[in-house]
Short mmCIF file of C-alpha atoms in Angstrom, two decimals:
data_model
loop_
_atom_site.label_atom_id
_atom_site.label_comp_id
_atom_site.label_asym_id
_atom_site.label_seq_id
_atom_site.Cartn_x
_atom_site.Cartn_y
_atom_site.Cartn_z
CA UNK A 1 8.89 7.57 -16.82
CA UNK A 2 6.78 9.54 -19.33
CA UNK A 3 6.66 13.31 -18.87
CA UNK A 4 3.22 13.68 -20.48
CA UNK A 5 0.73 14.76 -17.83
CA UNK A 6 -2.23 12.58 -16.89
CA UNK A 7 -5.57 13.75 -15.51
CA UNK A 8 -6.43 12.02 -12.24
CA UNK A 9 -9.50 11.72 -10.10
CA UNK A 10 -9.57 10.95 -6.38
CA UNK A 11 -12.50 9.01 -4.90
CA UNK A 12 -13.11 9.34 -1.19
CA UNK A 13 -11.21 12.62 -1.38
CA UNK A 14 -12.42 13.92 1.99
CA UNK A 15 -11.27 10.86 3.96
CA UNK A 16 -7.91 10.19 5.60
CA UNK A 17 -6.46 8.31 2.62
CA UNK A 18 -8.02 10.76 0.17
CA UNK A 19 -6.30 13.64 1.94
CA UNK A 20 -2.98 11.84 1.67
CA UNK A 21 -3.60 11.34 -2.06
CA UNK A 22 -4.09 15.10 -2.42
CA UNK A 23 -0.80 15.87 -0.68
CA UNK A 24 1.11 13.33 -2.78
CA UNK A 25 -0.44 14.45 -6.06
CA UNK A 26 -0.61 18.22 -5.59
CA UNK A 27 3.01 18.67 -6.73
CA UNK A 28 3.38 15.55 -8.86
CA UNK A 29 5.21 16.07 -12.18
CA UNK A 30 2.97 13.72 -14.19
CA UNK A 31 -0.37 13.27 -12.39
CA UNK A 32 -2.56 16.37 -12.21
CA UNK A 33 -5.62 16.46 -9.96
CA UNK A 34 -8.61 16.91 -12.23
CA UNK A 35 -11.62 15.70 -10.23
CA UNK A 36 -12.50 15.00 -6.60
CA UNK A 37 -15.21 12.57 -5.58
CA UNK A 38 -16.92 11.99 -2.25
CA UNK A 39 -20.31 11.14 -0.76
CA UNK A 40 -23.57 12.90 -1.59
CA UNK A 41 -23.14 14.98 1.59
CA UNK A 42 -20.02 16.58 0.11
CA UNK A 43 -20.97 16.69 -3.59
CA UNK A 44 -21.49 20.22 -4.88
CA UNK A 45 -19.37 21.87 -2.16
CA UNK A 46 -15.95 23.43 -2.50
CA UNK A 47 -13.38 20.96 -1.23
CA UNK A 48 -12.29 23.23 1.64
CA UNK A 49 -15.89 23.36 2.85
CA UNK A 50 -16.52 19.63 2.49
CA UNK A 51 -13.43 18.24 4.22
CA UNK A 52 -12.35 18.03 7.85
CA UNK A 53 -8.67 18.38 7.01
CA UNK A 54 -6.44 16.35 9.35
CA UNK A 55 -3.02 16.61 7.72
CA UNK A 56 0.00 18.48 9.12
CA UNK A 57 0.33 20.47 5.89
CA UNK A 58 -2.45 22.83 4.72
CA UNK A 59 -4.84 22.04 1.88
CA UNK A 60 -3.04 22.77 -1.41
CA UNK A 61 -4.36 26.01 -2.92
CA UNK A 62 -5.18 24.48 -6.30
CA UNK A 63 -7.46 21.94 -4.61
CA UNK A 64 -9.19 24.04 -1.95
CA UNK A 65 -11.68 25.62 -4.33
CA UNK A 66 -12.38 22.56 -6.50
CA UNK A 67 -16.01 21.45 -6.44
CA UNK A 68 -16.48 17.93 -5.12
CA UNK A 69 -18.40 15.53 -7.38
CA UNK A 70 -20.50 12.50 -6.63
CA UNK A 71 -18.58 9.25 -7.21
CA UNK A 72 -20.35 8.50 -10.49
CA UNK A 73 -18.38 7.02 -13.37
CA UNK A 74 -19.84 9.38 -15.95
CA UNK A 75 -18.41 12.36 -14.03
CA UNK A 76 -14.87 10.92 -14.17
CA UNK A 77 -14.82 9.67 -17.77
CA UNK A 78 -12.25 12.27 -18.86
CA UNK A 79 -9.74 11.11 -16.23
CA UNK A 80 -6.80 8.96 -17.28
CA UNK A 81 -6.42 7.53 -13.78
CA UNK A 82 -8.68 7.26 -10.74
CA UNK A 83 -7.28 6.72 -7.25
CA UNK A 84 -9.77 5.27 -4.79
CA UNK A 85 -9.64 5.88 -1.06
CA UNK A 86 -13.23 4.73 -0.62
CA UNK A 87 -14.40 2.60 2.29
CA UNK A 88 -14.96 -1.04 1.43
CA UNK A 89 -18.71 -0.83 2.02
CA UNK A 90 -19.13 1.42 -1.03
CA UNK A 91 -15.94 0.84 -3.04
CA UNK A 92 -16.92 -2.31 -4.92
CA UNK A 93 -19.70 -1.04 -7.17
CA UNK A 94 -18.15 2.40 -7.70
CA UNK A 95 -14.72 1.07 -8.65
CA UNK A 96 -16.22 -1.47 -11.04
CA UNK A 97 -18.27 1.28 -12.68
CA UNK A 98 -15.09 3.31 -13.16
CA UNK A 99 -13.38 0.27 -14.68
CA UNK A 100 -16.30 -0.25 -17.08
CA UNK A 101 -15.78 3.38 -18.13
CA UNK A 102 -12.34 2.20 -19.38
CA UNK A 103 -10.42 4.11 -16.69
CA UNK A 104 -7.26 2.90 -14.94
CA UNK A 105 -8.33 2.40 -11.31
CA UNK A 106 -5.99 2.11 -8.33
CA UNK A 107 -7.85 0.96 -5.23
CA UNK A 108 -7.00 0.96 -1.53
CA UNK A 109 -10.10 -1.06 -0.63
CA UNK A 110 -10.20 -4.78 0.04
CA UNK A 111 -13.08 -5.58 -2.34
CA UNK A 112 -11.09 -6.91 -5.33
CA UNK A 113 -7.88 -8.08 -3.66
CA UNK A 114 -8.94 -11.73 -3.94
CA UNK A 115 -10.20 -11.45 -7.52
CA UNK A 116 -8.13 -13.94 -9.55
CA UNK A 117 -7.66 -11.43 -12.40
CA UNK A 118 -6.85 -8.36 -10.28
CA UNK A 119 -3.26 -7.73 -9.21
CA UNK A 120 -2.56 -7.08 -5.52
CA UNK A 121 0.61 -5.01 -5.80
CA UNK A 122 3.08 -3.58 -3.34
CA UNK A 123 5.13 -1.41 -5.71
CA UNK A 124 8.58 -2.27 -4.31
CA UNK A 125 7.78 -6.01 -4.22
CA UNK A 126 5.76 -7.46 -7.11
CA UNK A 127 5.44 -5.03 -9.99
CA UNK A 128 5.75 -8.06 -12.30
CA UNK A 129 2.09 -8.77 -11.48
CA UNK A 130 1.17 -6.01 -13.96
CA UNK A 131 1.77 -8.75 -16.54
CA UNK A 132 -1.81 -9.95 -16.08
CA UNK A 133 -3.34 -6.64 -17.23
CA UNK A 134 -3.76 -7.64 -20.93
CA UNK A 135 -5.79 -10.65 -19.77
CA UNK A 136 -7.86 -8.50 -17.39
CA UNK A 137 -8.62 -6.10 -20.24
CA UNK A 138 -9.67 -9.03 -22.40
CA UNK A 139 -12.06 -10.25 -19.68
CA UNK A 140 -13.73 -6.84 -19.31
CA UNK A 141 -13.52 -5.82 -22.99
CA UNK A 142 -11.36 -2.79 -22.20
CA UNK A 143 -8.88 -0.86 -24.33
CA UNK A 144 -7.02 1.23 -21.74
CA UNK A 145 -8.64 0.70 -18.35
CA UNK A 146 -7.65 -1.78 -15.67
CA UNK A 147 -7.93 -2.31 -11.90
CA UNK A 148 -5.04 -2.60 -9.44
CA UNK A 149 -5.42 -3.06 -5.69
CA UNK A 150 -3.14 -2.14 -2.82
CA UNK A 151 -2.42 -4.53 0.00
CA UNK A 152 -3.58 -3.99 3.55
CA UNK A 153 -1.34 -1.38 5.20
CA UNK A 154 0.24 -3.85 7.64
CA UNK A 155 0.76 -6.46 4.92
CA UNK A 156 2.53 -3.85 2.81
CA UNK A 157 5.18 -3.25 5.45
CA UNK A 158 5.65 -6.96 6.04
CA UNK A 159 6.20 -8.16 2.49
CA UNK A 160 8.97 -5.71 1.59
CA UNK A 161 11.64 -7.31 3.85
CA UNK A 162 10.12 -10.76 3.31
CA UNK A 163 10.61 -10.39 -0.45
CA UNK A 164 14.25 -9.45 0.05
CA UNK A 165 14.75 -12.51 2.26
CA UNK A 166 12.85 -14.85 -0.07
CA UNK A 167 14.91 -13.72 -3.08
CA UNK A 168 18.16 -14.33 -1.20
CA UNK A 169 17.47 -17.39 0.94
CA UNK A 170 14.56 -19.18 -0.69
CA UNK A 171 11.07 -19.86 0.63
CA UNK A 172 9.95 -19.35 4.22
CA UNK A 173 7.88 -22.10 5.77
CA UNK A 174 6.53 -20.15 8.76
CA UNK A 175 6.00 -16.43 9.43
CA UNK A 176 4.70 -15.04 12.71
CA UNK A 177 3.91 -11.33 12.95
CA UNK A 178 2.55 -9.15 15.74
CA UNK A 179 1.51 -5.62 14.74
CA UNK A 180 1.18 -2.45 16.77
CA UNK A 181 -0.94 -0.31 14.45
CA UNK A 182 -1.45 3.45 14.47
CA UNK A 183 -4.86 5.02 14.93
CA UNK A 184 -4.80 6.75 11.54
CA UNK A 185 -5.29 3.31 10.03
CA UNK A 186 -8.85 3.36 11.37
CA UNK A 187 -9.70 6.55 9.46
CA UNK A 188 -11.55 9.53 10.91
CA UNK A 189 -13.12 9.80 13.48
CA UNK A 190 -11.59 6.37 14.05
CA UNK A 191 -11.07 4.73 17.43
CA UNK A 192 -12.89 6.50 20.31
CA UNK A 193 -10.50 8.27 22.67
CA UNK A 194 -11.74 6.36 25.71
CA UNK A 195 -10.84 3.11 23.96
CA UNK A 196 -7.31 4.04 22.88
CA UNK A 197 -5.88 6.52 25.41
CA UNK A 198 -3.80 4.74 28.07
CA UNK A 199 -4.61 1.49 26.31
CA UNK A 200 -3.84 -1.09 23.64
CA UNK A 201 -6.72 -2.75 21.78
CA UNK A 202 -5.72 -6.38 20.96
CA UNK A 203 -8.13 -6.77 18.04
CA UNK A 204 -8.70 -5.14 14.65
CA UNK A 205 -11.59 -6.71 12.78
CA UNK A 206 -10.54 -8.67 9.68
CA UNK A 207 -6.94 -7.48 9.83
CA UNK A 208 -5.30 -10.77 10.76
CA UNK A 209 -7.12 -12.70 8.06
CA UNK A 210 -6.07 -10.14 5.45
CA UNK A 211 -2.42 -10.40 6.39
CA UNK A 212 -2.42 -14.18 6.50
CA UNK A 213 -3.93 -14.46 3.00
CA UNK A 214 -2.41 -11.49 1.17
CA UNK A 215 1.22 -12.50 1.71
CA UNK A 216 0.72 -15.61 -0.43
CA UNK A 217 -0.69 -13.72 -3.42
CA UNK A 218 1.80 -10.84 -3.32
CA UNK A 219 4.91 -12.97 -2.91
CA UNK A 220 3.80 -15.63 -5.36
CA UNK A 221 4.30 -15.52 -9.10
CA UNK A 222 2.38 -15.07 -12.32
CA UNK A 223 1.46 -18.15 -14.35
CA UNK A 224 3.37 -18.69 -17.59
CA UNK A 225 0.28 -17.83 -19.67
CA UNK A 226 -0.08 -14.56 -17.71
CA UNK A 227 -3.71 -15.32 -16.91
CA UNK A 228 -3.45 -16.28 -13.23
CA UNK A 229 -1.42 -15.79 -10.06
CA UNK A 230 0.49 -18.58 -8.36
CA UNK A 231 0.21 -18.22 -4.59
CA UNK A 232 3.04 -19.32 -2.33
CA UNK A 233 2.25 -23.01 -1.79
CA UNK A 234 4.04 -23.85 1.44
CA UNK A 235 4.28 -20.67 3.50
CA UNK A 236 2.11 -20.34 6.61
CA UNK A 237 1.48 -16.90 8.13
CA UNK A 238 0.16 -16.26 11.65
CA UNK A 239 -0.76 -12.66 12.49
CA UNK A 240 -1.87 -10.89 15.68
CA UNK A 241 -2.97 -7.30 15.11
CA UNK A 242 -3.34 -4.62 17.79
CA UNK A 243 -4.24 -0.92 17.82
CA UNK A 244 -1.96 1.39 19.81
CA UNK A 245 -2.08 5.13 20.70
CA UNK A 246 0.29 6.27 17.92
CA UNK A 247 -0.85 8.69 15.21
CA UNK A 248 1.02 7.29 12.16
CA UNK A 249 3.30 4.30 11.61
CA UNK A 250 2.67 0.58 12.05
CA UNK A 251 5.34 -1.29 14.02
CA UNK A 252 5.58 -5.05 13.41
CA UNK A 253 7.54 -7.76 15.23
CA UNK A 254 8.30 -10.63 12.85
CA UNK A 255 9.75 -14.13 13.23
CA UNK A 256 10.45 -16.38 10.24
CA UNK A 257 11.59 -19.92 9.52
CA UNK A 258 13.29 -20.74 6.22
CA UNK A 259 12.69 -23.97 4.34
CA UNK A 260 16.39 -24.28 3.48
CA UNK A 261 18.00 -23.50 6.82
CA UNK A 262 18.85 -20.41 8.87
CA UNK A 263 21.08 -17.72 7.31
CA UNK A 264 23.71 -15.81 9.28
CA UNK A 265 22.50 -12.55 10.85
CA UNK A 266 25.14 -10.41 9.16
CA UNK A 267 24.14 -11.88 5.80
CA UNK A 268 20.50 -10.98 6.54
CA UNK A 269 21.51 -7.39 7.24
CA UNK A 270 23.48 -7.30 4.00
CA UNK A 271 20.54 -8.62 1.96
CA UNK A 272 18.13 -6.09 3.48
CA UNK A 273 20.54 -3.19 2.91
CA UNK A 274 21.14 -4.11 -0.73
CA UNK A 275 17.54 -4.86 -1.74
CA UNK A 276 16.23 -2.93 -4.75
CA UNK A 277 13.07 -2.99 -6.82
CA UNK A 278 11.93 -2.35 -10.37
CA UNK A 279 10.36 0.97 -9.37
CA UNK A 280 13.77 2.61 -8.86
CA UNK A 281 15.12 1.14 -12.09
CA UNK A 282 12.17 2.61 -14.02
CA UNK A 283 12.92 6.07 -12.62
CA UNK A 284 9.57 6.47 -10.87
CA UNK A 285 9.15 9.81 -9.10
CA UNK A 286 8.01 8.41 -5.73
CA UNK A 287 10.27 5.35 -5.74
CA UNK A 288 12.48 5.40 -2.64
CA UNK A 289 16.23 5.33 -3.24
CA UNK A 290 16.21 2.26 -0.98
CA UNK A 291 13.02 0.28 -0.40
CA UNK A 292 14.40 -0.83 2.98
CA UNK A 293 16.15 1.46 5.45
CA UNK A 294 18.19 -0.66 7.85
CA UNK A 295 18.94 0.54 11.35
CA UNK A 296 21.34 -1.21 13.74
CA UNK A 297 20.43 0.85 16.78
CA UNK A 298 19.12 -1.32 19.60
CA UNK A 299 15.93 0.70 20.12
CA UNK A 300 14.89 1.40 16.52
CA UNK A 301 12.76 1.61 14.46
CA UNK A 302 10.29 3.85 16.30
CA UNK A 303 7.14 5.38 14.77
CA UNK A 304 7.85 9.01 15.67
CA UNK A 305 11.49 8.85 14.59
CA UNK A 306 11.38 6.63 11.52
CA UNK A 307 7.98 6.79 9.81
CA UNK A 308 9.05 9.59 7.45
CA UNK A 309 12.18 7.79 6.21
CA UNK A 310 12.52 8.47 2.47
CA UNK A 311 9.25 10.43 2.53
CA UNK A 312 7.35 7.50 4.01
CA UNK A 313 7.90 5.28 0.96
CA UNK A 314 10.50 2.98 2.60
CA UNK A 315 10.14 0.27 5.23
CA UNK A 316 12.55 0.62 8.15
CA UNK A 317 13.93 -2.64 9.56
CA UNK A 318 15.98 -3.19 12.70
CA UNK A 319 16.69 -5.53 15.62
CA UNK A 320 17.59 -8.46 13.35
CA UNK A 321 18.58 -11.39 15.55
CA UNK A 322 18.35 -15.15 16.00
CA UNK A 323 14.97 -16.54 16.99
CA UNK A 324 15.06 -19.45 19.48
CA UNK A 325 11.74 -20.78 18.14
CA UNK A 326 12.00 -20.17 14.39
CA UNK A 327 15.16 -18.92 12.58
CA UNK A 328 15.41 -15.13 12.68
CA UNK A 329 13.33 -12.25 14.03
CA UNK A 330 13.24 -8.52 13.38
CA UNK A 331 11.18 -5.37 13.84
CA UNK A 332 9.85 -3.24 10.97
CA UNK A 333 8.05 0.08 10.63
CA UNK A 334 5.85 1.22 7.75
CA UNK A 335 4.08 4.56 7.32
CA UNK A 336 0.56 3.24 7.06
CA UNK A 337 -0.99 6.12 5.09
CA UNK A 338 1.95 6.65 2.73
CA UNK A 339 3.52 3.37 1.53
CA UNK A 340 0.74 1.51 3.36
CA UNK A 341 -2.01 3.29 1.42
CA UNK A 342 -1.94 6.31 -0.93
CA UNK A 343 1.80 6.16 -1.58
CA UNK A 344 1.53 2.61 -2.90
CA UNK A 345 -1.29 3.55 -5.25
CA UNK A 346 0.55 6.52 -6.71
CA UNK A 347 3.79 4.58 -7.11
CA UNK A 348 1.87 1.71 -8.71
CA UNK A 349 0.41 4.20 -11.19
CA UNK A 350 3.87 5.57 -11.93
CA UNK A 351 5.05 2.04 -12.69
CA UNK A 352 2.07 1.54 -14.98
CA UNK A 353 2.99 4.71 -16.88
CA UNK A 354 6.62 3.58 -17.16
CA UNK A 355 5.45 0.20 -18.50
CA UNK A 356 3.28 1.89 -21.12
CA UNK A 357 -0.01 0.74 -19.60
CA UNK A 358 -1.34 4.29 -19.17
#
């Protein structure tokens, strides 16, 4: 990975994901925080005065006094990279304006995930989807800018072990997933306390539809002309998403059926333990040494015990066993604001630098 530093801007810097971006980038060897963007209510204030900081670590000193800007493309034109933690209701127009400014944009919002020329990348799964960037630049008449989107946080955790299994055992015909999602995924102030304390909420608006669609784009391929994505043609996903009273870490119970027959459980464990991705091979700073941490303890993974595995950039998988309805089932845990959000964006940007795109 290049050692030349890059100036970065953070949009939605006062929000939950924006705060996580600041922690990840404050000591980064390549990306240097250059500009912070937020709503008009925060613009013009010092960051420490604009934010309601909700992270376990304090605001980095070099950021605390930075003046927050409005999220206007002209104010970020000297940035090499912009990371967006904006809410979907405002992200679309702002991110497109940044792209038109010829900036490399890495978005956490849903707005462009279904765009046929925009990659939807989980960095330890489908970094080959960067191959479409020359075509995207051609479409928008760009020289150095491009737009990459993250997956939904729960989708991100799901596709990492699924990719390992698909590579080893071939396509899956059916995938059933039930999520128990942390409250930080709803942002701040998030879910009202009277709704979540002593309770589980069996509905998260739009979440199930995102998971059921995104898997097909992420785990599919890139067309031979590198101008389109090829979605998985014969894989059906059924998701049920719930909100639980956990601060960080989405737990997911997964059952899968393979098109070519059921593999042995010990072989599944072996495949998960040995899975690797291009990010490690490229020497990316945030790439986990192992994209999947496998546990064989009967009661793991657990959010409080396992969400920080490999600094939150790995997915922890356990309880692999035969499924009497499909073929196999397992439980996974993903840190929803690290790999599931800001961590994916930063690692995606590191991959782009290593590939010479930035």
